[in-house]
Short mmCIF file of C-alpha atoms in Angstrom, two decimals:
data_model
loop_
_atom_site.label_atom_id
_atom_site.label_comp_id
_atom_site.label_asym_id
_atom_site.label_seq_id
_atom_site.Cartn_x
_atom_site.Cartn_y
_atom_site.Cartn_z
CA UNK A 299 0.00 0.00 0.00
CA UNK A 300 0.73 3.55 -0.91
CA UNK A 301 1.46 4.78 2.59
CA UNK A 302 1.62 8.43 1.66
CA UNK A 303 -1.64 7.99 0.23
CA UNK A 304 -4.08 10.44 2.05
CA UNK A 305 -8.09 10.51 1.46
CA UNK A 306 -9.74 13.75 1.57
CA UNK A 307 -13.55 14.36 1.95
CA UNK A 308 -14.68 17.62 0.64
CA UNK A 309 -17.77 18.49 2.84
CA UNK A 310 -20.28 21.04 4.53
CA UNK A 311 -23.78 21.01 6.40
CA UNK A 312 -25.35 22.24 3.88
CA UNK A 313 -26.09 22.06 -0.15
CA UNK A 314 -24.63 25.14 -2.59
CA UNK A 315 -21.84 26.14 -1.06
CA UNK A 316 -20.00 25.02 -3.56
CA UNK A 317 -18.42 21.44 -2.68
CA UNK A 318 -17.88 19.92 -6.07
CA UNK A 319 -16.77 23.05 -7.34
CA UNK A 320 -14.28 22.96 -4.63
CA UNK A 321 -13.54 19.50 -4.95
CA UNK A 322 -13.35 19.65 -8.84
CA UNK A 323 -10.93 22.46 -8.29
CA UNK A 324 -8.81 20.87 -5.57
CA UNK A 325 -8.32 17.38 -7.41
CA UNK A 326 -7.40 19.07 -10.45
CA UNK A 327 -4.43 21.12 -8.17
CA UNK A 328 -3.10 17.98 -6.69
CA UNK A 329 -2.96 16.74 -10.02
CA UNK A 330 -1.58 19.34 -11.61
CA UNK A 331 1.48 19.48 -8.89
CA UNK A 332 2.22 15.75 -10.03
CA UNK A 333 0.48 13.70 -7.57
CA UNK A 334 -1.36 11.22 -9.07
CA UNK A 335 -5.30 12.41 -7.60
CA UNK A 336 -8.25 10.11 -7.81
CA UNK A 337 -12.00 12.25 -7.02
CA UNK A 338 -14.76 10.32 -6.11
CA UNK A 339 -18.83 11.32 -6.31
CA UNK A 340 -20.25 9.98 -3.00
CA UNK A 341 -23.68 11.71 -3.63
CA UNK A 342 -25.49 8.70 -5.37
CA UNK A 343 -28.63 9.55 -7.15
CA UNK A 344 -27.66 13.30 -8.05
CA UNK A 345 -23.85 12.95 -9.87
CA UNK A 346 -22.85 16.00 -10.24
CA UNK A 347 -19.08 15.79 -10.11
CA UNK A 348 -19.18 14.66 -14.07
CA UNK A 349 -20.67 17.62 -15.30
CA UNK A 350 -18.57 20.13 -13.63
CA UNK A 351 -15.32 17.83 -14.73
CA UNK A 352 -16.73 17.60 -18.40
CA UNK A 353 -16.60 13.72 -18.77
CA UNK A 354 -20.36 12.85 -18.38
CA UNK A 355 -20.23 11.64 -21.89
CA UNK A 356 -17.69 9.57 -20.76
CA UNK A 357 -19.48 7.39 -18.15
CA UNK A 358 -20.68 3.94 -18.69
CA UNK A 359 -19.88 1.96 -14.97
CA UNK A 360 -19.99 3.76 -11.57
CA UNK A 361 -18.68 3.35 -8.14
CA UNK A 362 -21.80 1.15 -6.95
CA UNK A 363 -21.08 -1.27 -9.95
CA UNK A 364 -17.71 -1.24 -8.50
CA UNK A 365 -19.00 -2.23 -4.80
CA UNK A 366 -21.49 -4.76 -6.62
CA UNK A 367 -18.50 -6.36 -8.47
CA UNK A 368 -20.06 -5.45 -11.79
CA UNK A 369 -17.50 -3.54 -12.89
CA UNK A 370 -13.69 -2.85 -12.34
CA UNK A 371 -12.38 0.15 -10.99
CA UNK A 372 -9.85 -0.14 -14.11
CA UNK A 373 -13.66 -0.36 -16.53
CA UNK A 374 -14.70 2.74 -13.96
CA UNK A 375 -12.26 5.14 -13.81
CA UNK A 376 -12.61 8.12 -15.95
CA UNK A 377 -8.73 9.76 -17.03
CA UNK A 378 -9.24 13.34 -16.88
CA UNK A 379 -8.41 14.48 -21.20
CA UNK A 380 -6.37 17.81 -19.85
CA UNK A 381 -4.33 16.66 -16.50
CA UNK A 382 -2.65 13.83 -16.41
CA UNK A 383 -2.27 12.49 -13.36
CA UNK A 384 -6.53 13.08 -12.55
CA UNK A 385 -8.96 10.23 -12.61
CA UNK A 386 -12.70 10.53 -11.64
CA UNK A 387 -14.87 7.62 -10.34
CA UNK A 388 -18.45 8.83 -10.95
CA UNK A 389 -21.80 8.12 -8.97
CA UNK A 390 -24.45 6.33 -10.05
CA UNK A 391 -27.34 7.85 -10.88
CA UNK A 392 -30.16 5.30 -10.85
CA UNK A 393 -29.07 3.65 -7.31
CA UNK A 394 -30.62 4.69 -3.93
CA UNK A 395 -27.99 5.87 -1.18
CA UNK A 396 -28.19 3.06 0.95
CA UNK A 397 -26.08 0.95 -2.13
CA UNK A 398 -22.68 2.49 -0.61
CA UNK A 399 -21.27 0.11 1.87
CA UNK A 400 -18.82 0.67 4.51
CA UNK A 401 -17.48 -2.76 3.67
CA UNK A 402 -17.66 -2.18 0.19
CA UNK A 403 -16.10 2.04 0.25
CA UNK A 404 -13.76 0.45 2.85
CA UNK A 405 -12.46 -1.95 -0.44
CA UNK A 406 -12.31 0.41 -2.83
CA UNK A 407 -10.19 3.06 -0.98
CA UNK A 408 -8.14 0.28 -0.14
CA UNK A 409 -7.57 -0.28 -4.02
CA UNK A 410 -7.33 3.26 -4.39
CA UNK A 411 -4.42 4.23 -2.10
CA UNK A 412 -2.19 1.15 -3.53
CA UNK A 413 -2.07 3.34 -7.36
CA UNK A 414 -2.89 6.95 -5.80
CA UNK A 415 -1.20 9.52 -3.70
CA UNK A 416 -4.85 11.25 -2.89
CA UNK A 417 -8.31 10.65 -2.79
CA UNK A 418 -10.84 13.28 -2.78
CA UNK A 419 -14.22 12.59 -1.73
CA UNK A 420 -16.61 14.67 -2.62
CA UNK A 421 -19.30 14.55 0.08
CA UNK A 422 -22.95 15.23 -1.02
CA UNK A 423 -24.80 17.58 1.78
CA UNK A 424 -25.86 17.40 4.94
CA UNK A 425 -25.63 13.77 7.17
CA UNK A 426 -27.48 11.67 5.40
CA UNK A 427 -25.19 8.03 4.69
CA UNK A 428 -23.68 9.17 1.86
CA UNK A 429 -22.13 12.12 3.40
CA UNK A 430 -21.41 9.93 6.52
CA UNK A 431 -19.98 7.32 4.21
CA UNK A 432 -17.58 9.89 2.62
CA UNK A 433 -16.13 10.80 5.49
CA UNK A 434 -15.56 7.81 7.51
CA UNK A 435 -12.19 6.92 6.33
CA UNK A 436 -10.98 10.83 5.49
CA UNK A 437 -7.14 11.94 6.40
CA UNK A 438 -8.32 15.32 6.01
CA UNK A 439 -11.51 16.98 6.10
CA UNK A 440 -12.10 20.37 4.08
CA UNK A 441 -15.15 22.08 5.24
CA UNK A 442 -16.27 24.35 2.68
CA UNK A 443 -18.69 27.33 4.27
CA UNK A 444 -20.19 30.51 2.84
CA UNK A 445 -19.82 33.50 5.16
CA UNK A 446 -23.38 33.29 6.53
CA UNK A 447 -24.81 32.20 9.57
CA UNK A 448 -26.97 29.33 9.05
CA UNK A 449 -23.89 27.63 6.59
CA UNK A 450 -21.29 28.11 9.39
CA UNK A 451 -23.88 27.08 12.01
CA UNK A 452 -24.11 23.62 9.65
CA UNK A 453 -20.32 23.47 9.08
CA UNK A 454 -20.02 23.45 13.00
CA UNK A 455 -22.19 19.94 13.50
CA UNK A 456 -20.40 18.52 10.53
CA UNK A 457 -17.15 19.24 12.71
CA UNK A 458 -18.41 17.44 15.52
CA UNK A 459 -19.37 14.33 13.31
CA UNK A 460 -16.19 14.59 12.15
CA UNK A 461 -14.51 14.12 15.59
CA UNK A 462 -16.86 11.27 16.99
CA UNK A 463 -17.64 8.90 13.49
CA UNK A 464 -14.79 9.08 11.24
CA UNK A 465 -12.87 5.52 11.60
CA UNK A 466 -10.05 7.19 12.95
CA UNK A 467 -11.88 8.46 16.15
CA UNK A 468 -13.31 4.61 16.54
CA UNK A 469 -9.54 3.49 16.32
CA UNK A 470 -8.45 5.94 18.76
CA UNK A 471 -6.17 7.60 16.33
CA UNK A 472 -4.95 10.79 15.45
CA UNK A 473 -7.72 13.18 14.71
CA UNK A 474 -8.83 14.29 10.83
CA UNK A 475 -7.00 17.15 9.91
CA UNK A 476 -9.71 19.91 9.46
CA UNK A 477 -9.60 23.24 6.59
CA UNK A 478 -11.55 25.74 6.52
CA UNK A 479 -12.25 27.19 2.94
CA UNK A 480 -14.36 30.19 2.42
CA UNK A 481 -16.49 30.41 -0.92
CA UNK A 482 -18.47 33.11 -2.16
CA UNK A 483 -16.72 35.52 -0.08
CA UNK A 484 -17.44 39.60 -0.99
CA UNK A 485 -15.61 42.14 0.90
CA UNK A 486 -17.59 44.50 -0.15
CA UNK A 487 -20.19 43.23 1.02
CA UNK A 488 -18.58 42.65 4.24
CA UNK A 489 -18.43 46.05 4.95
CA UNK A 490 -21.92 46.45 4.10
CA UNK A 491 -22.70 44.29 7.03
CA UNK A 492 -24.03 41.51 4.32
CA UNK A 493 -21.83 38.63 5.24
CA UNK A 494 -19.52 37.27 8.02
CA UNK A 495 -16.26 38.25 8.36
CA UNK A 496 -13.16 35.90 7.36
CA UNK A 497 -12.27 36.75 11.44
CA UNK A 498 -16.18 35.90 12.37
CA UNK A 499 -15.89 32.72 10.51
CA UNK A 500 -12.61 31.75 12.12
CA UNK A 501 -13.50 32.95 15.31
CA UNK A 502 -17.06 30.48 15.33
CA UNK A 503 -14.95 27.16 13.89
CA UNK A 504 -11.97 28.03 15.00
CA UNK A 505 -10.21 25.35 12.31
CA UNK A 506 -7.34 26.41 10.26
CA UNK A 507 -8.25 28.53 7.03
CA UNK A 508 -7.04 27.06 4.38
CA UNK A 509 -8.59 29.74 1.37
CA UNK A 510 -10.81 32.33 0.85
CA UNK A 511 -12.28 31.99 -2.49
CA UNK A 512 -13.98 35.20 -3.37
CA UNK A 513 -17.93 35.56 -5.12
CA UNK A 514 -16.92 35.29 -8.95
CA UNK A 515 -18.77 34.82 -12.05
CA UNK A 516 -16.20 32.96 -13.48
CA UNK A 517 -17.19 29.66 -11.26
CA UNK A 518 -20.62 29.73 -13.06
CA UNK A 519 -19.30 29.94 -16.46
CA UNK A 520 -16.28 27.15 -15.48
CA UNK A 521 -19.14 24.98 -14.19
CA UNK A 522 -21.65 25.65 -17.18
CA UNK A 523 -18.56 24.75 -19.67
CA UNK A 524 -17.49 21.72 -17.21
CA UNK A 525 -14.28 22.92 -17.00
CA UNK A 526 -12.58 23.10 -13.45
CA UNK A 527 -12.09 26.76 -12.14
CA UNK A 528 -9.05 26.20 -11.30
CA UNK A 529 -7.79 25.86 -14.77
CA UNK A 530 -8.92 29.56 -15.43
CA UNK A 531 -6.11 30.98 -14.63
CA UNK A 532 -7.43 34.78 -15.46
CA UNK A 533 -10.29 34.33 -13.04
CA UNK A 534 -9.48 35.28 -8.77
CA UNK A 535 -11.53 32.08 -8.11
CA UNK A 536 -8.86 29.89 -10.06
CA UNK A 537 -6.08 31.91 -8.32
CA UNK A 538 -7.76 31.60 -5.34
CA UNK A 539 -8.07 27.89 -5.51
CA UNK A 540 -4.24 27.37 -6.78
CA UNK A 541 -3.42 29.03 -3.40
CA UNK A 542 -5.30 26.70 -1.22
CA UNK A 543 -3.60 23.62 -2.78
CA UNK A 544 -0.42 25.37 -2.39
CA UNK A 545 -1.26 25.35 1.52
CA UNK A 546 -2.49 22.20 1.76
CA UNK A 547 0.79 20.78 0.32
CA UNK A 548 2.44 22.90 2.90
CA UNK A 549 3.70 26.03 1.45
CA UNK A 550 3.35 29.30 3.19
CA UNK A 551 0.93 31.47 0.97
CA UNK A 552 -0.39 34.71 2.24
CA UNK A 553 -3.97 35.28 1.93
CA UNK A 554 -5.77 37.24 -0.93
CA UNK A 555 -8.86 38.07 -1.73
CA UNK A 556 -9.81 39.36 1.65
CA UNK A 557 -10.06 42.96 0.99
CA UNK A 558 -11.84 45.09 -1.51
CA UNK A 559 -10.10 46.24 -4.60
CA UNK A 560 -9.12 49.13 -5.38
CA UNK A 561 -9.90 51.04 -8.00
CA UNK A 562 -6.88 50.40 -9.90
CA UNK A 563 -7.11 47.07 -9.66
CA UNK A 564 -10.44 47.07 -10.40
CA UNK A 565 -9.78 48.85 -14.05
CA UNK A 566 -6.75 46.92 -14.93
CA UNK A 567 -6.80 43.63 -12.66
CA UNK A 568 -7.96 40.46 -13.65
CA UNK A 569 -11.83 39.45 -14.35
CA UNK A 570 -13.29 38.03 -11.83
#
């Protein structure tokens, strides 16, 4: 077994904050830093993950013909046509949520770490099995929150099902590292008393930020085009993003995206 190999569940309490964005964007960083990056769908019965990484064309087996042993994960695995070291392994669309297995996830990320250095689960909503599911055997949790009250209210409970069912709290080991990232973050309308501070987010999760990715309509269009933000490189989203997989790999970034722009950079900087 890979023992570098770390899984990572991309998660929040609750819908539209932007997880499979995220976790579209995320995978693709990993992968574009040269470590071989699987991305799972865990939300079974939806399958979005597909669309937003432009391969639903592309899928003919899923991960619950994988648990069923109709299907290979080599038959499943989607290669991603621009990175090269990015594979997705899609939901299924027709199956209820009670198909995924902890036996049967528990055998697949298994498989998984022996031929990858990281896993990304992307967690459907909420904690419902699925979402349970996708966490249970994460390395690393990133808990993606928009700057309002009722999503950081949700993001808290998640972090407290993250500490008490994840298998490494049964097994008594170390605790799943936790990241905050920020989406749909407006300074401007910050100051306007609109949203939550990045210090009022902090201060209520008190987990270590690992991005702020600011409100751009350049997610939309990436999404709508099922290309990965992060792979619009013009855009302060796909900045944004690059930064927070720069962090998670270790390096010392400093935050942007925190404070309004100026007018200058709002004439001459990048769109947004």
């Amino acid at each position: 077994m890979n023992k570098q190999a770390q899984v990572i569940v991309v998660t929040s309490g609750k819908g539209g904050v932007g997880k499979t964005t995220s976790s579209a964007a995320l995978s693709t960083g990993l992968a574009l830093r040269k470590h071989k990056t699987v991305v799972i769908d865990f939300d079974v019965g939806l399958r979005n993950l597909d669309l937003i990484m432009g391969c639903e064309r592309r899928v003919v087996y899923d991960f619950i013909n994988v648990i069923n042993k109709e299907a290979t994960l080599n038959q499943t695995l989607i290669k991603d046509k621009r990175v090269e070291d990015l594979f997705i392994l899609p939901a299924s669309q027709t199956r209820d949520k009670d198909a995924l297995t902890k036996e049967g996830v528990c055998t697949i990320i298994d498989e998984l770490k022996e031929r990858f250095d990281y896993i990304v689960c992307d967690s459907p909503a909420g904690i419902e099995s699925g979402a349970l599911m996708a966490m249970y055997y994460a390395d690393h949790a990133v808990i993606v929150t928009n700057p309002e009250v009722s999503s950081v209210r949700d993001s808290d409970r998640i972090l407290g099902i993250l500490a008490s069912r994840s298998r490494r709290a049964e097994l008594g080991l170390d605790p799943i590292k936790e990241h905050l990232l920020l989406t749909r973050y407006s300074p401007e309308r910050v100051k306007r008393g609109e949203m939550l501070s990045v210090k009022d987010v902090e201060d209520i999760l008190s987990i270590p930020l690992l991005g702020v990715i600011p409100e751009s309509k350049a997610v939309l269009r990436a999404s709508n085009e099922g290309t990965p933000v992060i792979l619009d490189e013009r855009s302060d989203a796909g900045k944004a993003y690059k930064d927070a997989v720069a962090r998670f790999l270790g390096e010392q970034i400093p935050h942007r995206f925190m404070q309004s722009k100026n007018i200058l950079e709002r004439l001459f900087g990048a769109e947004a």
